[in-house]
Amino acid sequence: MLSSGCIAFLATVVEVPTAAPGLEDIPVVREFPDVFPPELTTLPPEREIEFVIDVVLGTAPISKVPYRMAPAELRELKAQLQDLMDRGFVRPSVSPWGAPVLFVKKKDGSLRLCVDYRELNKVTIKNKYPLPRIDDLFDQLQGSYVFSKIDLQSGYHQLRVRAEDVPKTAFRTRYGHYEFTVMPFGLTNAPVAFMDLTNRVFKPFLDRFVVVFIDDILIYSRSDTEHEEHLRMVLQLLREKKLYAKLKKCEFWLWEVA
């Protein structure tokens, strides 16, 4: 082409990733910024239910030696303990119970503080509250056209532990002995307790336009107009109940779900 006197252009196509929509860009959702705080900063309100830890009659308190940690883990432990204390989620403890703690690496490389409650779980009376079958939940969606998924933020930390059971949540660390005032991760009855809470909260909407599974909420509708109404009703209920969601884990106005 150049030899014949023509001008040639070289074009390069580059795929530029688009930023996720902000709260202000999402219809209906932008009316409820208070439902999507960056973090949970205070204790949850007293709710219809509390997290209960009933143990087998005659069980003596169980206390285990803390696990060893690397210096980097100890620095992270100190920071996370202070954060939990600042929020009121844990407090210093004199409980005869005490579980060890460890870190688990998350997908993004950060460290999740975990309490090893295996010994407590062995002596805990199991709550037989039923978890729904996933296929039964999806049966409810037939004929629906538009969906939204809401993930509650640190859902378990939005439910208080019954006062008399707080000492059983105690855990031992290099920096002291602490106990949870909110439901911690790793306890055997935690999923069903939160399932009980969400079923109670969303009872008026279940099998109409909402399905819930533990701390995940799915809204389904047959039209955009209907979905706008349903989404607003759910977000208003979350606001009234002081239940909070994590925006970056939510998806709105979907055409399909899997």
C-alpha atoms as a printed R data frame, in Angstrom:
    type eleno elety resid chain resno       x       y      z
1   ATOM     1    CA   MET     A     1   0.000   0.000  0.000
2   ATOM     2    CA   LEU     A     2   2.837   2.418  0.826
3   ATOM     3    CA   SER     A     3   4.536   1.760 -2.504
4   ATOM     4    CA   SER     A     4   1.371   2.729 -4.375
5   ATOM     5    CA   GLY     A     5   1.110   6.027 -2.559
6   ATOM     6    CA   CYS     A     6  -1.695   5.033 -0.137
7   ATOM     7    CA   ILE     A     7  -1.692   5.967  3.534
8   ATOM     8    CA   ALA     A     8  -1.969   3.053  5.967
9   ATOM     9    CA   PHE     A     9  -3.168   3.192  9.582
10  ATOM    10    CA   LEU     A    10  -2.378   0.672 12.307
11  ATOM    11    CA   ALA     A    11  -5.133   0.367 14.889
12  ATOM    12    CA   THR     A    12  -4.844  -1.420 18.219
13  ATOM    13    CA   VAL     A    13  -7.946  -2.435 20.147
14  ATOM    14    CA   VAL     A    14  -7.480  -2.378 23.903
15  ATOM    15    CA   GLU     A    15 -10.144  -3.639 26.307
16  ATOM    16    CA   VAL     A    16 -10.479  -1.099 29.097
17  ATOM    17    CA   PRO     A    17 -12.074  -2.496 32.277
18  ATOM    18    CA   THR     A    18 -15.070  -0.509 33.427
19  ATOM    19    CA   ALA     A    19 -15.511   0.451 37.029
20  ATOM    20    CA   ALA     A    20 -18.305  -1.159 39.010
21  ATOM    21    CA   PRO     A    21 -21.322   1.122 39.314
22  ATOM    22    CA   GLY     A    22 -21.428   3.234 42.440
23  ATOM    23    CA   LEU     A    23 -24.372   3.339 44.781
24  ATOM    24    CA   GLU     A    24 -25.569   6.612 43.231
25  ATOM    25    CA   ASP     A    25 -25.782   4.886 39.813
26  ATOM    26    CA   ILE     A    26 -28.196   2.122 40.862
27  ATOM    27    CA   PRO     A    27 -31.941   2.850 40.633
28  ATOM    28    CA   VAL     A    28 -33.795   2.545 43.963
29  ATOM    29    CA   VAL     A    29 -30.612   1.479 45.782
30  ATOM    30    CA   ARG     A    30 -29.312   5.061 45.755
31  ATOM    31    CA   GLU     A    31 -32.250   6.021 47.988
32  ATOM    32    CA   PHE     A    32 -30.828   3.860 50.813
33  ATOM    33    CA   PRO     A    33 -27.152   4.779 51.328
34  ATOM    34    CA   ASP     A    34 -27.460   4.106 55.066
35  ATOM    35    CA   VAL     A    35 -28.157   0.411 54.350
36  ATOM    36    CA   PHE     A    36 -24.701   0.087 52.738
37  ATOM    37    CA   PRO     A    37 -22.158   1.505 55.226
38  ATOM    38    CA   PRO     A    38 -18.442   0.976 54.518
39  ATOM    39    CA   GLU     A    39 -18.075  -0.973 57.776
40  ATOM    40    CA   LEU     A    40 -20.083  -2.089 60.799
41  ATOM    41    CA   THR     A    41 -18.922   0.256 63.540
42  ATOM    42    CA   THR     A    42 -21.203  -0.449 66.511
43  ATOM    43    CA   LEU     A    43 -23.037  -3.249 68.262
44  ATOM    44    CA   PRO     A    44 -26.259  -4.401 66.586
45  ATOM    45    CA   PRO     A    45 -29.558  -3.547 68.271
46  ATOM    46    CA   GLU     A    46 -31.310  -6.088 70.461
47  ATOM    47    CA   ARG     A    47 -33.323  -8.302 68.149
48  ATOM    48    CA   GLU     A    48 -36.180 -10.771 68.376
49  ATOM    49    CA   ILE     A    49 -33.678 -13.575 68.884
50  ATOM    50    CA   GLU     A    50 -30.165 -13.871 70.326
51  ATOM    51    CA   PHE     A    51 -27.471 -16.408 69.598
52  ATOM    52    CA   VAL     A    52 -27.648 -19.179 72.193
53  ATOM    53    CA   ILE     A    53 -24.940 -21.703 73.112
54  ATOM    54    CA   ASP     A    54 -26.443 -24.587 75.086
55  ATOM    55    CA   VAL     A    55 -23.922 -27.264 76.060
56  ATOM    56    CA   VAL     A    56 -24.381 -30.858 77.194
57  ATOM    57    CA   LEU     A    57 -25.367 -31.035 80.865
58  ATOM    58    CA   GLY     A    58 -22.362 -31.453 83.133
59  ATOM    59    CA   THR     A    59 -19.818 -30.099 80.640
60  ATOM    60    CA   ALA     A    60 -16.856 -28.397 82.302
61  ATOM    61    CA   PRO     A    61 -15.357 -25.275 80.690
62  ATOM    62    CA   ILE     A    62 -12.741 -26.071 78.049
63  ATOM    63    CA   SER     A    63  -9.566 -24.023 77.671
64  ATOM    64    CA   LYS     A    64  -6.762 -24.666 75.168
65  ATOM    65    CA   VAL     A    65  -3.229 -23.287 74.914
66  ATOM    66    CA   PRO     A    66  -2.862 -20.489 72.314
67  ATOM    67    CA   TYR     A    67  -1.306 -21.455 68.987
68  ATOM    68    CA   ARG     A    68   2.131 -20.120 68.064
69  ATOM    69    CA   MET     A    69   2.190 -17.252 65.564
70  ATOM    70    CA   ALA     A    70   4.850 -15.666 63.378
71  ATOM    71    CA   PRO     A    71   5.867 -12.056 64.141
72  ATOM    72    CA   ALA     A    72   3.879 -10.749 61.145
73  ATOM    73    CA   GLU     A    73   0.800 -12.636 62.358
74  ATOM    74    CA   LEU     A    74   1.190 -11.187 65.850
75  ATOM    75    CA   ARG     A    75   1.227  -7.668 64.424
76  ATOM    76    CA   GLU     A    76  -1.922  -8.443 62.452
77  ATOM    77    CA   LEU     A    77  -3.524 -10.034 65.524
78  ATOM    78    CA   LYS     A    78  -2.930  -6.921 67.590
79  ATOM    79    CA   ALA     A    79  -4.472  -4.713 64.888
80  ATOM    80    CA   GLN     A    80  -7.546  -6.909 64.379
81  ATOM    81    CA   LEU     A    81  -8.154  -7.263 68.114
82  ATOM    82    CA   GLN     A    82  -8.095  -3.493 68.495
83  ATOM    83    CA   ASP     A    83 -10.538  -3.117 65.608
84  ATOM    84    CA   LEU     A    84 -12.949  -5.645 67.151
85  ATOM    85    CA   MET     A    85 -12.640  -3.892 70.518
86  ATOM    86    CA   ASP     A    86 -13.316  -0.487 68.980
87  ATOM    87    CA   ARG     A    87 -16.536  -1.787 67.433
88  ATOM    88    CA   GLY     A    88 -17.653  -3.437 70.672
89  ATOM    89    CA   PHE     A    89 -17.662  -6.887 69.065
90  ATOM    90    CA   VAL     A    90 -15.210  -8.315 71.619
91  ATOM    91    CA   ARG     A    91 -14.243  -7.348 75.157
92  ATOM    92    CA   PRO     A    92 -11.676  -8.502 77.743
93  ATOM    93    CA   SER     A    93 -12.704 -11.742 79.433
94  ATOM    94    CA   VAL     A    94 -12.134 -13.614 82.686
95  ATOM    95    CA   SER     A    95 -14.035 -16.669 81.429
96  ATOM    96    CA   PRO     A    96 -12.825 -20.199 82.300
97  ATOM    97    CA   TRP     A    97 -13.482 -21.044 78.643
98  ATOM    98    CA   GLY     A    98 -10.789 -20.299 76.058
99  ATOM    99    CA   ALA     A    99 -10.265 -21.351 72.447
100 ATOM   100    CA   PRO     A   100  -7.073 -20.752 70.434
101 ATOM   101    CA   VAL     A   101  -6.968 -18.486 67.369
102 ATOM   102    CA   LEU     A   102  -5.278 -18.734 63.986
103 ATOM   103    CA   PHE     A   103  -5.186 -16.872 60.685
104 ATOM   104    CA   VAL     A   104  -6.544 -18.037 57.329
105 ATOM   105    CA   LYS     A   105  -5.427 -16.284 54.157
106 ATOM   106    CA   LYS     A   106  -8.282 -14.841 52.075
107 ATOM   107    CA   LYS     A   107  -8.400 -14.710 48.267
108 ATOM   108    CA   ASP     A   108  -7.140 -11.132 48.249
109 ATOM   109    CA   GLY     A   109  -4.116 -12.089 50.351
110 ATOM   110    CA   SER     A   110  -5.337 -10.501 53.582
111 ATOM   111    CA   LEU     A   111  -5.625 -12.521 56.797
112 ATOM   112    CA   ARG     A   112  -8.874 -13.576 58.426
113 ATOM   113    CA   LEU     A   113  -8.781 -14.070 62.195
114 ATOM   114    CA   CYS     A   114 -10.449 -17.375 63.085
115 ATOM   115    CA   VAL     A   115 -11.227 -18.856 66.478
116 ATOM   116    CA   ASP     A   116 -10.829 -22.638 66.670
117 ATOM   117    CA   TYR     A   117 -14.111 -23.551 68.337
118 ATOM   118    CA   ARG     A   118 -13.918 -27.280 67.560
119 ATOM   119    CA   GLU     A   119 -13.827 -28.347 71.209
120 ATOM   120    CA   LEU     A   120 -16.774 -26.115 72.125
121 ATOM   121    CA   ASN     A   121 -18.700 -27.371 69.103
122 ATOM   122    CA   LYS     A   122 -18.262 -30.985 70.266
123 ATOM   123    CA   VAL     A   123 -20.186 -30.287 73.488
124 ATOM   124    CA   THR     A   124 -22.760 -27.869 72.026
125 ATOM   125    CA   ILE     A   125 -26.329 -29.136 71.702
126 ATOM   126    CA   LYS     A   126 -27.120 -28.884 68.000
127 ATOM   127    CA   ASN     A   127 -29.903 -26.556 66.884
128 ATOM   128    CA   LYS     A   128 -32.135 -28.524 64.493
129 ATOM   129    CA   TYR     A   129 -33.617 -25.463 62.799
130 ATOM   130    CA   PRO     A   130 -33.886 -26.476 59.111
131 ATOM   131    CA   LEU     A   131 -31.840 -24.913 56.344
132 ATOM   132    CA   PRO     A   132 -33.841 -24.726 53.090
133 ATOM   133    CA   ARG     A   133 -33.004 -26.878 50.074
134 ATOM   134    CA   ILE     A   134 -31.381 -24.824 47.325
135 ATOM   135    CA   ASP     A   135 -33.482 -26.498 44.608
136 ATOM   136    CA   ASP     A   136 -36.669 -25.622 46.505
137 ATOM   137    CA   LEU     A   137 -35.568 -21.989 46.660
138 ATOM   138    CA   PHE     A   138 -34.908 -21.874 42.921
139 ATOM   139    CA   ASP     A   139 -38.357 -23.329 42.243
140 ATOM   140    CA   GLN     A   140 -39.753 -20.039 43.553
141 ATOM   141    CA   LEU     A   141 -38.067 -18.116 40.729
142 ATOM   142    CA   GLN     A   142 -40.007 -19.635 37.836
143 ATOM   143    CA   GLY     A   143 -41.539 -16.973 35.611
144 ATOM   144    CA   SER     A   144 -39.404 -14.182 37.051
145 ATOM   145    CA   TYR     A   145 -37.611 -11.759 34.762
146 ATOM   146    CA   VAL     A   146 -35.436  -9.516 36.912
147 ATOM   147    CA   PHE     A   147 -33.431 -10.206 40.087
148 ATOM   148    CA   SER     A   148 -31.318  -8.537 42.764
149 ATOM   149    CA   LYS     A   149 -28.938 -10.216 45.225
150 ATOM   150    CA   ILE     A   150 -28.106  -8.651 48.587
151 ATOM   151    CA   ASP     A   151 -25.282  -9.908 50.806
152 ATOM   152    CA   LEU     A   152 -25.453  -8.794 54.417
153 ATOM   153    CA   GLN     A   153 -22.219  -7.281 55.705
154 ATOM   154    CA   SER     A   154 -20.410  -9.534 58.205
155 ATOM   155    CA   GLY     A   155 -23.850 -10.986 58.757
156 ATOM   156    CA   TYR     A   156 -23.042 -12.975 61.878
157 ATOM   157    CA   HIS     A   157 -21.792  -9.850 63.622
158 ATOM   158    CA   GLN     A   158 -25.282  -8.368 63.272
159 ATOM   159    CA   LEU     A   159 -26.692 -10.716 65.925
160 ATOM   160    CA   ARG     A   160 -25.869 -10.486 69.633
161 ATOM   161    CA   VAL     A   161 -24.849 -13.423 71.804
162 ATOM   162    CA   ARG     A   162 -27.120 -14.148 74.772
163 ATOM   163    CA   ALA     A   163 -25.485 -12.544 77.826
164 ATOM   164    CA   GLU     A   164 -25.089 -15.789 79.781
165 ATOM   165    CA   ASP     A   165 -23.386 -17.455 76.792
166 ATOM   166    CA   VAL     A   166 -20.845 -14.707 76.058
167 ATOM   167    CA   PRO     A   167 -18.187 -16.356 78.319
168 ATOM   168    CA   LYS     A   168 -18.345 -19.539 76.210
169 ATOM   169    CA   THR     A   169 -17.109 -17.608 73.168
170 ATOM   170    CA   ALA     A   170 -13.856 -16.677 74.949
171 ATOM   171    CA   PHE     A   171 -10.579 -17.049 73.096
172 ATOM   172    CA   ARG     A   172  -6.955 -16.856 74.249
173 ATOM   173    CA   THR     A   173  -4.205 -14.857 72.557
174 ATOM   174    CA   ARG     A   174  -0.704 -13.584 73.192
175 ATOM   175    CA   TYR     A   175  -2.293 -10.229 74.035
176 ATOM   176    CA   GLY     A   176  -4.947 -11.401 76.445
177 ATOM   177    CA   HIS     A   177  -8.225 -13.202 76.931
178 ATOM   178    CA   TYR     A   178 -11.291 -11.942 75.024
179 ATOM   179    CA   GLU     A   179 -14.921 -12.878 74.433
180 ATOM   180    CA   PHE     A   180 -17.459 -12.055 71.718
181 ATOM   181    CA   THR     A   181 -20.579  -9.992 72.319
182 ATOM   182    CA   VAL     A   182 -21.775 -10.713 68.761
183 ATOM   183    CA   MET     A   183 -22.086 -14.070 67.050
184 ATOM   184    CA   PRO     A   184 -18.616 -15.174 65.889
185 ATOM   185    CA   PHE     A   185 -17.795 -17.317 62.887
186 ATOM   186    CA   GLY     A   186 -16.965 -20.970 63.471
187 ATOM   187    CA   LEU     A   187 -19.648 -21.957 65.963
188 ATOM   188    CA   THR     A   188 -21.744 -24.966 65.049
189 ATOM   189    CA   ASN     A   189 -25.176 -23.340 65.385
190 ATOM   190    CA   ALA     A   190 -24.293 -19.982 63.826
191 ATOM   191    CA   PRO     A   191 -25.685 -20.645 60.304
192 ATOM   192    CA   VAL     A   192 -29.070 -21.887 61.513
193 ATOM   193    CA   ALA     A   193 -29.362 -19.086 64.069
194 ATOM   194    CA   PHE     A   194 -28.901 -16.490 61.347
195 ATOM   195    CA   MET     A   195 -31.273 -18.411 59.081
196 ATOM   196    CA   ASP     A   196 -33.868 -18.159 61.843
197 ATOM   197    CA   LEU     A   197 -33.311 -14.403 62.063
198 ATOM   198    CA   THR     A   198 -33.623 -13.742 58.319
199 ATOM   199    CA   ASN     A   199 -36.705 -15.941 58.051
200 ATOM   200    CA   ARG     A   200 -38.365 -13.930 60.826
201 ATOM   201    CA   VAL     A   201 -37.375 -10.591 59.289
202 ATOM   202    CA   PHE     A   202 -38.518 -11.445 55.760
203 ATOM   203    CA   LYS     A   203 -41.521 -13.625 56.626
204 ATOM   204    CA   PRO     A   204 -44.041 -11.218 54.970
205 ATOM   205    CA   PHE     A   205 -42.128 -11.436 51.668
206 ATOM   206    CA   LEU     A   206 -41.090 -15.107 51.561
207 ATOM   207    CA   ASP     A   207 -42.514 -17.134 48.648
208 ATOM   208    CA   ARG     A   208 -43.839 -13.876 47.164
209 ATOM   209    CA   PHE     A   209 -40.727 -12.104 45.884
210 ATOM   210    CA   VAL     A   210 -37.909 -12.961 48.320
211 ATOM   211    CA   VAL     A   211 -35.865 -16.053 49.107
212 ATOM   212    CA   VAL     A   212 -33.215 -16.059 51.823
213 ATOM   213    CA   PHE     A   213 -30.359 -18.416 52.597
214 ATOM   214    CA   ILE     A   214 -28.561 -17.528 55.835
215 ATOM   215    CA   ASP     A   215 -27.227 -14.015 55.090
216 ATOM   216    CA   ASP     A   216 -27.984 -13.918 51.343
217 ATOM   217    CA   ILE     A   217 -31.182 -12.307 50.080
218 ATOM   218    CA   LEU     A   218 -32.557 -12.782 46.560
219 ATOM   219    CA   ILE     A   219 -35.356 -10.571 45.233
220 ATOM   220    CA   TYR     A   220 -37.220 -11.766 42.123
221 ATOM   221    CA   SER     A   221 -39.881 -10.037 40.033
222 ATOM   222    CA   ARG     A   222 -41.812 -10.411 36.779
223 ATOM   223    CA   SER     A   223 -41.219  -6.873 35.496
224 ATOM   224    CA   ASP     A   224 -38.980  -3.844 36.000
225 ATOM   225    CA   THR     A   225 -41.834  -1.900 37.561
226 ATOM   226    CA   GLU     A   226 -42.605  -4.725 39.964
227 ATOM   227    CA   HIS     A   227 -38.914  -5.124 40.811
228 ATOM   228    CA   GLU     A   228 -38.578  -1.456 41.647
229 ATOM   229    CA   GLU     A   229 -41.387  -1.854 44.183
230 ATOM   230    CA   HIS     A   230 -40.004  -5.112 45.598
231 ATOM   231    CA   LEU     A   231 -36.456  -3.786 45.911
232 ATOM   232    CA   ARG     A   232 -37.648  -0.665 47.691
233 ATOM   233    CA   MET     A   233 -39.715  -2.741 50.145
234 ATOM   234    CA   VAL     A   234 -36.748  -4.969 50.999
235 ATOM   235    CA   LEU     A   235 -34.326  -2.073 51.466
236 ATOM   236    CA   GLN     A   236 -36.851  -0.219 53.605
237 ATOM   237    CA   LEU     A   237 -37.222  -3.312 55.793
238 ATOM   238    CA   LEU     A   238 -33.435  -3.615 56.145
239 ATOM   239    CA   ARG     A   239 -33.326   0.041 57.182
240 ATOM   240    CA   GLU     A   240 -36.069  -0.461 59.786
241 ATOM   241    CA   LYS     A   241 -34.420  -3.592 61.208
242 ATOM   242    CA   LYS     A   242 -30.939  -2.009 61.170
243 ATOM   243    CA   LEU     A   243 -29.524  -4.800 59.043
244 ATOM   244    CA   TYR     A   244 -26.699  -3.696 56.771
245 ATOM   245    CA   ALA     A   245 -25.399  -4.959 53.426
246 ATOM   246    CA   LYS     A   246 -22.005  -4.915 51.703
247 ATOM   247    CA   LEU     A   247 -22.447  -3.054 48.412
248 ATOM   248    CA   LYS     A   248 -19.499  -4.600 46.574
249 ATOM   249    CA   LYS     A   249 -20.908  -8.093 47.169
250 ATOM   250    CA   CYS     A   250 -24.428  -7.183 46.021
251 ATOM   251    CA   GLU     A   251 -25.790  -7.364 42.465
252 ATOM   252    CA   PHE     A   252 -28.847  -5.487 41.241
253 ATOM   253    CA   TRP     A   253 -31.170  -5.557 38.235
254 ATOM   254    CA   LEU     A   254 -29.958  -8.901 36.892
255 ATOM   255    CA   TRP     A   255 -31.649 -10.754 34.050
256 ATOM   256    CA   GLU     A   256 -30.621 -14.165 35.311
257 ATOM   257    CA   VAL     A   257 -29.185 -15.851 38.387
258 ATOM   258    CA   ALA     A   258 -27.260 -19.074 38.819
